[in-house]
Tab-separated table of N, CA and C in Angstrom:
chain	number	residue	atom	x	y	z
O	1	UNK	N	-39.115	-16.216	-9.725
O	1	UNK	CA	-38.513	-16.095	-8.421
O	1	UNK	C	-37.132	-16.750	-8.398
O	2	UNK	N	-36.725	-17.965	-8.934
O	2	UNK	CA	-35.968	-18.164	-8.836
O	2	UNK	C	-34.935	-17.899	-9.806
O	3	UNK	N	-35.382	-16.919	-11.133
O	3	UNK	CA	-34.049	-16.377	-11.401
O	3	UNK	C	-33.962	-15.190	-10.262
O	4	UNK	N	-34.779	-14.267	-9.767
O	4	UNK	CA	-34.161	-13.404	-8.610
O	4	UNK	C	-32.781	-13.685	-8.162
O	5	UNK	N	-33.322	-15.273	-7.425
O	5	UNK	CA	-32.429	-15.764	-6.440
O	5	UNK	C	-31.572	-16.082	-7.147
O	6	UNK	N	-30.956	-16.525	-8.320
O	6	UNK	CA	-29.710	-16.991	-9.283
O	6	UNK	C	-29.314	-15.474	-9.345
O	7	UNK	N	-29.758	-14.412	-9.236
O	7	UNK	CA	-28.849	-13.250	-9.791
O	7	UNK	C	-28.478	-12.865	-8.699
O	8	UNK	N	-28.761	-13.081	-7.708
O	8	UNK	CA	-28.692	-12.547	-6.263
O	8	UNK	C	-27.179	-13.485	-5.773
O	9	UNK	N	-27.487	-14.669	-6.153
O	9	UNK	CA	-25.863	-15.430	-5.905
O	9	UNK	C	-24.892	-15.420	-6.506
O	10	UNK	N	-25.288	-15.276	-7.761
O	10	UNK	CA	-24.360	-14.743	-9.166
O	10	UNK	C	-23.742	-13.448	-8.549
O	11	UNK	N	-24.518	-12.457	-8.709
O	11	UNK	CA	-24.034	-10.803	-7.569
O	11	UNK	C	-22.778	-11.466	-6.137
O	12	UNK	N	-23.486	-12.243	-5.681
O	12	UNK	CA	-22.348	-12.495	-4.198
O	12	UNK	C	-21.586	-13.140	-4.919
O	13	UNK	N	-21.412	-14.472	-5.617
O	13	UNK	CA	-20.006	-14.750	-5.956
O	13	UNK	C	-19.539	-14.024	-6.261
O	14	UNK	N	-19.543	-12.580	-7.794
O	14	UNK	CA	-19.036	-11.958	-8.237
O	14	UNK	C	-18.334	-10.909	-7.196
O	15	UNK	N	-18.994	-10.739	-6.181
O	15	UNK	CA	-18.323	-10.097	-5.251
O	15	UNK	C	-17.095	-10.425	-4.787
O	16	UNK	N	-17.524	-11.849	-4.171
O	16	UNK	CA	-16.327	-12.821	-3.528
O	16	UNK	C	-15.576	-12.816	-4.299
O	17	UNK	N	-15.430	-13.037	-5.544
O	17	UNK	CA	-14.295	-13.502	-5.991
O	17	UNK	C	-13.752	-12.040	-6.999
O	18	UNK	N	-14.061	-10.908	-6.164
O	18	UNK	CA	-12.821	-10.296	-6.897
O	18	UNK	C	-11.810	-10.150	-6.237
O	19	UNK	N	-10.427	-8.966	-7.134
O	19	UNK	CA	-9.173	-9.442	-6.241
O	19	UNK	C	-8.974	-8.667	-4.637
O	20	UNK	N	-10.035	-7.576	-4.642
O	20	UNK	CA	-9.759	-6.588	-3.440
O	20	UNK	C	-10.315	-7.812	-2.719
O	21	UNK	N	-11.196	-8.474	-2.523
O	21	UNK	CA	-11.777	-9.136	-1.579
O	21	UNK	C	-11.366	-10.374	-0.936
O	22	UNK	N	-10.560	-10.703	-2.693
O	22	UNK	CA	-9.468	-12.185	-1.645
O	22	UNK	C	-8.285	-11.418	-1.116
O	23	UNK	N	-8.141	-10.351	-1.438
O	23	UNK	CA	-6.384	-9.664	-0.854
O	23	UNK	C	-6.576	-9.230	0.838
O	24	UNK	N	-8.074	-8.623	0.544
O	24	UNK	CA	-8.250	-8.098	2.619
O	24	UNK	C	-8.467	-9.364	3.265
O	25	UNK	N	-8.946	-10.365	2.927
O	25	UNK	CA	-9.319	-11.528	3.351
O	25	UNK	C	-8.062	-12.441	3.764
O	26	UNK	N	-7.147	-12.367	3.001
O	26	UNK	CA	-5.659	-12.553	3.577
O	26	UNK	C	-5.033	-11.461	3.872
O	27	UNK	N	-5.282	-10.581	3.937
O	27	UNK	CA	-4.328	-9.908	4.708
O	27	UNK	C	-4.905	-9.762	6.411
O	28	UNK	N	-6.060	-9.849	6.733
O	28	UNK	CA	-7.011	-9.913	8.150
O	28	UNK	C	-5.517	-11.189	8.308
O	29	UNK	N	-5.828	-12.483	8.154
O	29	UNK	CA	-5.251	-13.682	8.361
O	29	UNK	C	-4.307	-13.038	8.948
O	30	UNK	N	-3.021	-12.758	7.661
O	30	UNK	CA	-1.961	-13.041	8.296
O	30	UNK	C	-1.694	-11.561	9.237
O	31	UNK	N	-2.782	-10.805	9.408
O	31	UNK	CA	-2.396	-9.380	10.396
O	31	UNK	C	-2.928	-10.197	11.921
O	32	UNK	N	-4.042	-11.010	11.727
O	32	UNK	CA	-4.034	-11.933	13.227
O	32	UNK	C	-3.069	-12.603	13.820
O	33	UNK	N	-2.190	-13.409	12.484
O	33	UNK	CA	-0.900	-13.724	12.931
O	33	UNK	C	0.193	-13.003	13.778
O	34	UNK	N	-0.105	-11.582	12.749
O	34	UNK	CA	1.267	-10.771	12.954
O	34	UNK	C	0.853	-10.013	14.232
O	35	UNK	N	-0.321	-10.376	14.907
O	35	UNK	CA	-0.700	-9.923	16.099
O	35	UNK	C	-0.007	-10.287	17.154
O	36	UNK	N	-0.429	-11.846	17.438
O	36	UNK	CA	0.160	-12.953	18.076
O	36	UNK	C	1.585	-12.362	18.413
O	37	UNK	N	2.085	-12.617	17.132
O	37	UNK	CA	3.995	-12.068	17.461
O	37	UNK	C	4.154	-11.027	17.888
O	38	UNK	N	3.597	-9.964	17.308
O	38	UNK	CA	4.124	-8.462	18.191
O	38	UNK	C	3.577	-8.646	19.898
O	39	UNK	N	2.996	-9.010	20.147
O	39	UNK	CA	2.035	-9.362	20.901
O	39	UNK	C	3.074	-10.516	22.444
O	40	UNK	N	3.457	-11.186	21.711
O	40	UNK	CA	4.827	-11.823	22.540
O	40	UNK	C	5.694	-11.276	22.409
O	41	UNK	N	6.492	-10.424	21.661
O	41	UNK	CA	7.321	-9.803	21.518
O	41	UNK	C	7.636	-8.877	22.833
O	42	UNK	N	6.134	-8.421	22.722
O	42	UNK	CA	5.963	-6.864	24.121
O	42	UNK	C	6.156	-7.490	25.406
O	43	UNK	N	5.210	-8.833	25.482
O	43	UNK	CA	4.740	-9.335	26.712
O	43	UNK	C	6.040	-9.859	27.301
O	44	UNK	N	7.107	-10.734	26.162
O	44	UNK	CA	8.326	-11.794	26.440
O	44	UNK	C	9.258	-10.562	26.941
O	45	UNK	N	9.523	-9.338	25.892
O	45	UNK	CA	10.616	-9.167	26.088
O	45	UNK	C	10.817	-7.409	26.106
O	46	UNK	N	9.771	-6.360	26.020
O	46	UNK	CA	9.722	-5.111	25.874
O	46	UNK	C	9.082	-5.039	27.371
O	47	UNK	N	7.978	-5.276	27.742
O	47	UNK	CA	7.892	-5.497	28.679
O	47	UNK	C	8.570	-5.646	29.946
O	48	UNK	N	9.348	-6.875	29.920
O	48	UNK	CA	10.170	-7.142	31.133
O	48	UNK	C	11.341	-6.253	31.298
O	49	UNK	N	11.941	-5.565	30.282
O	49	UNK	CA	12.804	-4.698	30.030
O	49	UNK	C	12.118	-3.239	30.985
O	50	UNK	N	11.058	-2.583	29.841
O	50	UNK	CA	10.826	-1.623	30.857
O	50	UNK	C	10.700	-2.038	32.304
O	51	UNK	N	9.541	-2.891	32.301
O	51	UNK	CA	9.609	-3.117	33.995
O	51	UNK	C	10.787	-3.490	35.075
O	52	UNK	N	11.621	-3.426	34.578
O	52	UNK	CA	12.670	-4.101	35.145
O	52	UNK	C	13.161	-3.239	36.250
O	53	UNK	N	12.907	-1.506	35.992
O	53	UNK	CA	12.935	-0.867	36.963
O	53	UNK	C	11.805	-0.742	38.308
O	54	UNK	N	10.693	-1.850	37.979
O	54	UNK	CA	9.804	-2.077	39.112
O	54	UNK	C	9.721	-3.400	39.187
O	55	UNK	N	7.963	-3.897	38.566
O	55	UNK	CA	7.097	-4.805	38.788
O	55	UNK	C	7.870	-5.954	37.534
O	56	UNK	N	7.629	-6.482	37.186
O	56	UNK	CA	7.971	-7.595	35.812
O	56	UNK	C	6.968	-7.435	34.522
O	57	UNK	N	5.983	-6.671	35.114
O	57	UNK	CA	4.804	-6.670	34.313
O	57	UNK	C	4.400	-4.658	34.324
O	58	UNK	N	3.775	-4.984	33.064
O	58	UNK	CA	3.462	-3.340	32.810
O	58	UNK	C	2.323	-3.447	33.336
O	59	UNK	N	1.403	-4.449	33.168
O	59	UNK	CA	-0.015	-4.286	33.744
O	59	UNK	C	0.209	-4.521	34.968
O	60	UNK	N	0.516	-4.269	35.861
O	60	UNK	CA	0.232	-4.076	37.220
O	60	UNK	C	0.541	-2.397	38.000
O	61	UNK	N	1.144	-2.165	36.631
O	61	UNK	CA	1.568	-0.080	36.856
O	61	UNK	C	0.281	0.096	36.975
O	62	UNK	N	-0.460	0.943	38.363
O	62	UNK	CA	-1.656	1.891	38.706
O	62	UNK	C	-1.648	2.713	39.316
O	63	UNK	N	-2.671	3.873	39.416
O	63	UNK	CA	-2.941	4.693	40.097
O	63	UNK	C	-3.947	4.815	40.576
O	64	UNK	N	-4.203	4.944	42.284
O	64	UNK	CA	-5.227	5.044	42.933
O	64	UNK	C	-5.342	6.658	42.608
O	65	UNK	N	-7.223	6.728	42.392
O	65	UNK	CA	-7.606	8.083	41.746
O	65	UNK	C	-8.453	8.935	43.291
O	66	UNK	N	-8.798	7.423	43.872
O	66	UNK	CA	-10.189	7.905	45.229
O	66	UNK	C	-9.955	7.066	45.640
O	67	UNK	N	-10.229	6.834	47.310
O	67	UNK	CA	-10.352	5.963	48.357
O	67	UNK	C	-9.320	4.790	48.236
O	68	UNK	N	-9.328	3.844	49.077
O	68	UNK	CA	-8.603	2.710	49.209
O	68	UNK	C	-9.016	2.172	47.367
O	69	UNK	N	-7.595	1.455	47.221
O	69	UNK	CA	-7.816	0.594	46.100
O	69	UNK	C	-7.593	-0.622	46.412
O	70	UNK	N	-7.829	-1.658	46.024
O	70	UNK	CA	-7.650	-2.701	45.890
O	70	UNK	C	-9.257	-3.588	45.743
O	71	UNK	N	-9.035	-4.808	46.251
O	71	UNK	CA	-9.960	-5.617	46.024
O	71	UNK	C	-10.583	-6.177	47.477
O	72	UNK	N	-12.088	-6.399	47.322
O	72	UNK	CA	-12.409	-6.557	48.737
O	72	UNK	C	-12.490	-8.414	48.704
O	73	UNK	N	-13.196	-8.589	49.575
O	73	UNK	CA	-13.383	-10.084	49.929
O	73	UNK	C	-14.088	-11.130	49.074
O	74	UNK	N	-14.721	-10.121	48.150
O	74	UNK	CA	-15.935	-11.213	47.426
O	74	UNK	C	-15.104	-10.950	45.603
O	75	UNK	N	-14.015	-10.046	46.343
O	75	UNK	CA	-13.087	-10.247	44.855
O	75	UNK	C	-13.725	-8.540	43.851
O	76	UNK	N	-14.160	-8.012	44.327
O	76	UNK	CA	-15.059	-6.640	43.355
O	76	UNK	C	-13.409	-5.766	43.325
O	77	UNK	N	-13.340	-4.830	42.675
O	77	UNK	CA	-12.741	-3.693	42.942
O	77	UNK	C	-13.390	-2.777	43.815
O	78	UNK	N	-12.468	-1.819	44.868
O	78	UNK	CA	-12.372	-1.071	45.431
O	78	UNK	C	-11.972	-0.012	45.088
O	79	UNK	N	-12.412	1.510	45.234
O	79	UNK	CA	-11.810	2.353	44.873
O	79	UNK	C	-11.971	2.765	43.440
O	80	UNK	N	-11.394	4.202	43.006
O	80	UNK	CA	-10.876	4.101	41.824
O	80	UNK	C	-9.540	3.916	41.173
O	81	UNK	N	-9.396	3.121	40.503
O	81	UNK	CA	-8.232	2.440	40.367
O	81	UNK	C	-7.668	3.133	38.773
O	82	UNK	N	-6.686	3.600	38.071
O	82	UNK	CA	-6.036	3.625	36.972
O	82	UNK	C	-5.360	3.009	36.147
O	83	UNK	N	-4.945	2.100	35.689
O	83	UNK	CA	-4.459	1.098	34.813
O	83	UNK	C	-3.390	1.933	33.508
O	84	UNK	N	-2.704	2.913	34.047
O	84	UNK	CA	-1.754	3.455	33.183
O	84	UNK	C	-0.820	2.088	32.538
O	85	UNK	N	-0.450	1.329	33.661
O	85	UNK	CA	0.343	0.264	33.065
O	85	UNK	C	-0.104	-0.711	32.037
O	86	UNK	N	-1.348	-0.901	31.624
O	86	UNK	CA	-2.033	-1.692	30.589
O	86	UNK	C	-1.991	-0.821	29.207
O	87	UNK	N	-2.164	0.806	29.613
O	87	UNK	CA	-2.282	1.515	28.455
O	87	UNK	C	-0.975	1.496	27.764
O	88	UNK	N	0.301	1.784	28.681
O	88	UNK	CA	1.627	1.716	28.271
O	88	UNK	C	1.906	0.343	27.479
O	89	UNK	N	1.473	-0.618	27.791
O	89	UNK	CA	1.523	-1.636	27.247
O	89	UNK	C	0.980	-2.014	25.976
O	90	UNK	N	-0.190	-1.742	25.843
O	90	UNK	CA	-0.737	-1.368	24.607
O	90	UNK	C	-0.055	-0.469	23.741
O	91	UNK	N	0.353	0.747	23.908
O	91	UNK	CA	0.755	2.015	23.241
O	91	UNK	C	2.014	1.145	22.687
O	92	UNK	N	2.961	0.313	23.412
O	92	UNK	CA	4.116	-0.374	23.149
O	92	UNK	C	3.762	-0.967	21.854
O	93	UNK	N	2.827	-1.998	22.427
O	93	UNK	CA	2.424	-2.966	21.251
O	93	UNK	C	2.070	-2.367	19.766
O	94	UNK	N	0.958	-1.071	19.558
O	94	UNK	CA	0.841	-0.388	18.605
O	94	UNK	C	2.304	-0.072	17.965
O	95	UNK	N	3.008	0.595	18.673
O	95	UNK	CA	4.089	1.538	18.265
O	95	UNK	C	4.979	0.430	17.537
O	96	UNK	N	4.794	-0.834	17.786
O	96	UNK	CA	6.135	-2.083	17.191
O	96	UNK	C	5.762	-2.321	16.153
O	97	UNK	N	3.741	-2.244	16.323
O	97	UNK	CA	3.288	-2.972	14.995
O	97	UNK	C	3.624	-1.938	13.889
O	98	UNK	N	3.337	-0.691	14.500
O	98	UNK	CA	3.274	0.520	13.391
O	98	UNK	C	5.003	0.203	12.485
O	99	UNK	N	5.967	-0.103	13.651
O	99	UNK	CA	7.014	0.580	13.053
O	99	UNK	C	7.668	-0.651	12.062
O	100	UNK	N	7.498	-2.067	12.207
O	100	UNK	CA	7.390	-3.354	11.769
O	100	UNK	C	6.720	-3.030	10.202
O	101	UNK	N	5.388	-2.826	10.353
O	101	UNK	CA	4.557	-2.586	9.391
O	101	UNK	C	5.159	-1.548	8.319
O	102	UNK	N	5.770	-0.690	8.631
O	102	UNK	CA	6.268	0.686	7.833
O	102	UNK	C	7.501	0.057	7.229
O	103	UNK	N	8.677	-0.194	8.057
O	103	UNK	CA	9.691	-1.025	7.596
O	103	UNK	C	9.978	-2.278	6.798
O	104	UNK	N	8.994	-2.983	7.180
O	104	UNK	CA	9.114	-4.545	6.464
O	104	UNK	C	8.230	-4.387	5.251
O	105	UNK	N	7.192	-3.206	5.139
O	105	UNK	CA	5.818	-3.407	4.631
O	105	UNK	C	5.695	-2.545	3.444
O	106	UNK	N	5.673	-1.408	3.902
O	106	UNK	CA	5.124	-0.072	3.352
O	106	UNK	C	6.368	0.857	2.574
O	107	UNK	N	7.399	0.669	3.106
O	107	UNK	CA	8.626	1.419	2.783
O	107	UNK	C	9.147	0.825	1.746
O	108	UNK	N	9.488	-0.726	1.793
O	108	UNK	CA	9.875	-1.480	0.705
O	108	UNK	C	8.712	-1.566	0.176
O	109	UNK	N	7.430	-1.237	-0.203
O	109	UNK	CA	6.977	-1.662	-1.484
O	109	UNK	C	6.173	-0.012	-2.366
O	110	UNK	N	6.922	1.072	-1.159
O	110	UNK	CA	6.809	2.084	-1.768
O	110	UNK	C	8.245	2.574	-2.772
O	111	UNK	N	9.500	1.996	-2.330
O	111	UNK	CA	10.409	2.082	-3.091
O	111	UNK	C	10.107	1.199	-4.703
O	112	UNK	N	9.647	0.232	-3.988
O	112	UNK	CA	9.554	-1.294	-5.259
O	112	UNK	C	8.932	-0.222	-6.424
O	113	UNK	N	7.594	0.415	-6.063
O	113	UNK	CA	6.577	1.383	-7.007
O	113	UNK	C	7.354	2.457	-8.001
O	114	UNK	N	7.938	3.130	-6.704
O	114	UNK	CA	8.541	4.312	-7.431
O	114	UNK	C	9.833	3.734	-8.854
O	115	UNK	N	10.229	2.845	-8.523
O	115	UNK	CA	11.015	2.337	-9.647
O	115	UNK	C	10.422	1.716	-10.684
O	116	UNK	N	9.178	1.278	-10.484
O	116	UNK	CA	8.437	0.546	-11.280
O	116	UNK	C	7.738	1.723	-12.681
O	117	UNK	N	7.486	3.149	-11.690
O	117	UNK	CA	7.033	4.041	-12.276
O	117	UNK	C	8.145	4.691	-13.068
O	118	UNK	N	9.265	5.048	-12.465
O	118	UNK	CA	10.637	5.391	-13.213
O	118	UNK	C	10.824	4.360	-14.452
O	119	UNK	N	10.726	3.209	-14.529
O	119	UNK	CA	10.497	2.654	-15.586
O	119	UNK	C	9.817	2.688	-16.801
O	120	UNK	N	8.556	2.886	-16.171
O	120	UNK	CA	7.417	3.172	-17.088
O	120	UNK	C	7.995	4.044	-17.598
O	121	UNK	N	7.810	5.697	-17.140
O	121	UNK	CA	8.483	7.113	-17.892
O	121	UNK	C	9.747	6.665	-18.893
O	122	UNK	N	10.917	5.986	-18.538
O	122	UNK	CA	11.694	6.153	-19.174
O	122	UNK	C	11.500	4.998	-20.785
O	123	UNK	N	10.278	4.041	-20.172
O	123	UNK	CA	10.458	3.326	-21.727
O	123	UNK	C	9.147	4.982	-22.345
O	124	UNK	N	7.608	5.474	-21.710
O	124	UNK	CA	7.332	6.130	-22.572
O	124	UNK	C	8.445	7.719	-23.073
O	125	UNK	N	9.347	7.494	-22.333
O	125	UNK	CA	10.561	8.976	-23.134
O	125	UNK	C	10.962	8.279	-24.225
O	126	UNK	N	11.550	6.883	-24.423
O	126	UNK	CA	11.905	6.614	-25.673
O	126	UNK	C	10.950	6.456	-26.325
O	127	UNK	N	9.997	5.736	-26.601
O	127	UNK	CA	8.511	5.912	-27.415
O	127	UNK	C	8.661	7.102	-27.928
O	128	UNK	N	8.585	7.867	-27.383
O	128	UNK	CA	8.138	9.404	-27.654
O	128	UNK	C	9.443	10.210	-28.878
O	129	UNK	N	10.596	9.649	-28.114
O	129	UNK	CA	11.858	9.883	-28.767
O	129	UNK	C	11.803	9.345	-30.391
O	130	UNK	N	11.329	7.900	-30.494
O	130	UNK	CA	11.436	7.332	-31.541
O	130	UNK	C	10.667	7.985	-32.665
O	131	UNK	N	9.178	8.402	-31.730
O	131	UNK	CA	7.960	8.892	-32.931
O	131	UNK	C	8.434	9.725	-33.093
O	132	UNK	N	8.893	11.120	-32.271
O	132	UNK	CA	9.433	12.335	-33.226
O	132	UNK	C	10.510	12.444	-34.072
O	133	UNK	N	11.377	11.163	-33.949
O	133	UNK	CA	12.479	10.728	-34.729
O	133	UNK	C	11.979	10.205	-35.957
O	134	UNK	N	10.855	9.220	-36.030
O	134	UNK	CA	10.244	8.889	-37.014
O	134	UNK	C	9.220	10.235	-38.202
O	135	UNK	N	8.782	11.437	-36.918
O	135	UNK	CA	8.129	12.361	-38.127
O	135	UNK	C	9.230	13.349	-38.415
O	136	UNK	N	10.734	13.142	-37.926
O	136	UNK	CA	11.145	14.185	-38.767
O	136	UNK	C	12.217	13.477	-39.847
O	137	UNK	N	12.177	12.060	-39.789
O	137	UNK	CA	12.481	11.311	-40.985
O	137	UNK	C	11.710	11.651	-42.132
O	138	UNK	N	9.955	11.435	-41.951
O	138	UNK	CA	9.589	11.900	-42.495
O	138	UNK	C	9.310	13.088	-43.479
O	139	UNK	N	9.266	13.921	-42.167
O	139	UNK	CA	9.724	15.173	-43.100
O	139	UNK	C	10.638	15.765	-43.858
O	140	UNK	N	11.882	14.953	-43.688
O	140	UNK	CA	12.800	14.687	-44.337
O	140	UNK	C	12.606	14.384	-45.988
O	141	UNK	N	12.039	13.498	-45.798
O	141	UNK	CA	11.743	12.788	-47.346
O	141	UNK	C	10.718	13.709	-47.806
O	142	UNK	N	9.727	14.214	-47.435
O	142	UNK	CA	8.837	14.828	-48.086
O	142	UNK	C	9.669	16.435	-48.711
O	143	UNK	N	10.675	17.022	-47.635
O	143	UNK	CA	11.659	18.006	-48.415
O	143	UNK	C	12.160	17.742	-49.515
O	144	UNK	N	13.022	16.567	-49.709
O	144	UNK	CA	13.449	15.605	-50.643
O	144	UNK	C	12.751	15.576	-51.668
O	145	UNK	N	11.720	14.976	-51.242
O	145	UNK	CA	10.640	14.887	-52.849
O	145	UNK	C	10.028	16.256	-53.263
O	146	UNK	N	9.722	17.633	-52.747
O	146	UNK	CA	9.612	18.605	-52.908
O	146	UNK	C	11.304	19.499	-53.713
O	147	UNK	N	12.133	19.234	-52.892
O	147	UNK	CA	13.514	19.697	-53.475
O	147	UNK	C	13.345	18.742	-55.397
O	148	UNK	N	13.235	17.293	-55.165
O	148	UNK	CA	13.396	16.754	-56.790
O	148	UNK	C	12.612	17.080	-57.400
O	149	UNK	N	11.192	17.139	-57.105
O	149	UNK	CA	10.345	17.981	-58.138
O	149	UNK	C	10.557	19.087	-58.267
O	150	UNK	N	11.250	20.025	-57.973
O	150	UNK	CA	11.651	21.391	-58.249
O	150	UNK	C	12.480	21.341	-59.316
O	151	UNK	N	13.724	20.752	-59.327
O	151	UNK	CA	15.055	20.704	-59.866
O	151	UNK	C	14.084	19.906	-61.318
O	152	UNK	N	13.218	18.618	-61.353
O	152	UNK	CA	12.653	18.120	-62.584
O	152	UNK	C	11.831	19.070	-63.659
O	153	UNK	N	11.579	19.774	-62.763
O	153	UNK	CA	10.932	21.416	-63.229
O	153	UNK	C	9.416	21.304	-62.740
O	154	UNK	N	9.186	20.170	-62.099
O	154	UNK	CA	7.834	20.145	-61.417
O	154	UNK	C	6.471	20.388	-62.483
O	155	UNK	N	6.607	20.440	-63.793
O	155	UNK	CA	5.878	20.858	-64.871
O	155	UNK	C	5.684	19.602	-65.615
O	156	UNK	N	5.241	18.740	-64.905
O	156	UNK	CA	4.824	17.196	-66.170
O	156	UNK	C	3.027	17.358	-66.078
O	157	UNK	N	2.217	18.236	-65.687
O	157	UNK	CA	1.176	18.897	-66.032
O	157	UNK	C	0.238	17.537	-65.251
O	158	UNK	N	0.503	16.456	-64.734
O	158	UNK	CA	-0.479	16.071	-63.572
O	158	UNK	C	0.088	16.360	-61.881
O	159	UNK	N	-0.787	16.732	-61.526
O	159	UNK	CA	-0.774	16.757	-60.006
O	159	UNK	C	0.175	15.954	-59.544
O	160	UNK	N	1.122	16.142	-58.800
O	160	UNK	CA	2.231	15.666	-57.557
O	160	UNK	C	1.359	14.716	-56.381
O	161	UNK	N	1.763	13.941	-55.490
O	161	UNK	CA	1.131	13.606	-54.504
O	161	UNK	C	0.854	14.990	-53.553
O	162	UNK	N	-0.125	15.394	-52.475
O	162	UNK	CA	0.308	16.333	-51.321
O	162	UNK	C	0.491	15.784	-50.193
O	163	UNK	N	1.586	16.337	-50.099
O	163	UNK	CA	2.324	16.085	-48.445
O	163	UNK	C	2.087	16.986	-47.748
């Protein structure tokens, strides 16, 4: 039983500690971070901007859908009420993270790749350059030694190497 349980923890460390699992594990972190900021960003200063042609705040943009809206005495909602201005606000917040994320993130380390890969190709083109440079050296010499055994008269009655 208790090797079970040793292979069973052996299995979870091995899990834990590979690299996909410490990389999402910091990247959650610092995407909670990078929450926070986009997050003040909208509220401090995208926000007050749009609203500036009304309220100060996006969340207070609504639409009454049915009956009186508002709030009664014991504090409930009344009515049906719409909250377009919370969604706009949100949609804001997405749209900064998206475009933050693409720019700072995704764009520069899709360029970083593609050069990394242009690299690769151009050392395997020379590789490639060298070996066929190297078999037609070769074949070179093996003409060579075929041309001198001709001209020697090729007749010393043991076998030649074959090339």
């Amino acid at each position: 039983m208790s090797k079970k349980k040793e292979s069973v923890l052996a299995g979870f460390k091995a899990f834990l500690m590979r690299g996909n699992v410490v990389d999402l594990a910091v990247a959650v972190v610092i995407g909670a971070a990078f929450t926070n900021i986009v997050n003040s960003v909208v509220k401090g200063i995208i926000s007050p901007l749009v609203g500036a042609i009304g309220t100060k705040s996006l969340d207070v943009y609504s639409s009454c859908l049915k009956g009186p809206c508002g709030v009664d005495e014991k504090g409930e909602a009344i009515g049906v009420n719409i909250l377009w201005g919370s969604v706009l606000n949100a949609t804001l917040t997405f749209l900064i993270t998206a475009a933050v994320v693409y720019f700072l993130m995704v764009l520069p380390m899709a360029k970083y790749l593609a050069r990394v890969e242009e690299r690769r190709k151009a050392r395997e083109g020379v590789q490639e350059t060298m070996e066929v440079t190297e078999l037609e050296v070769l074949k070179e010499i093996r003409n060579e030694l075929v041309a001198q055994r001709a001209l020697n008269g090729g007749g010393s009655g043991a076998p030649g190497p074959r090339l």
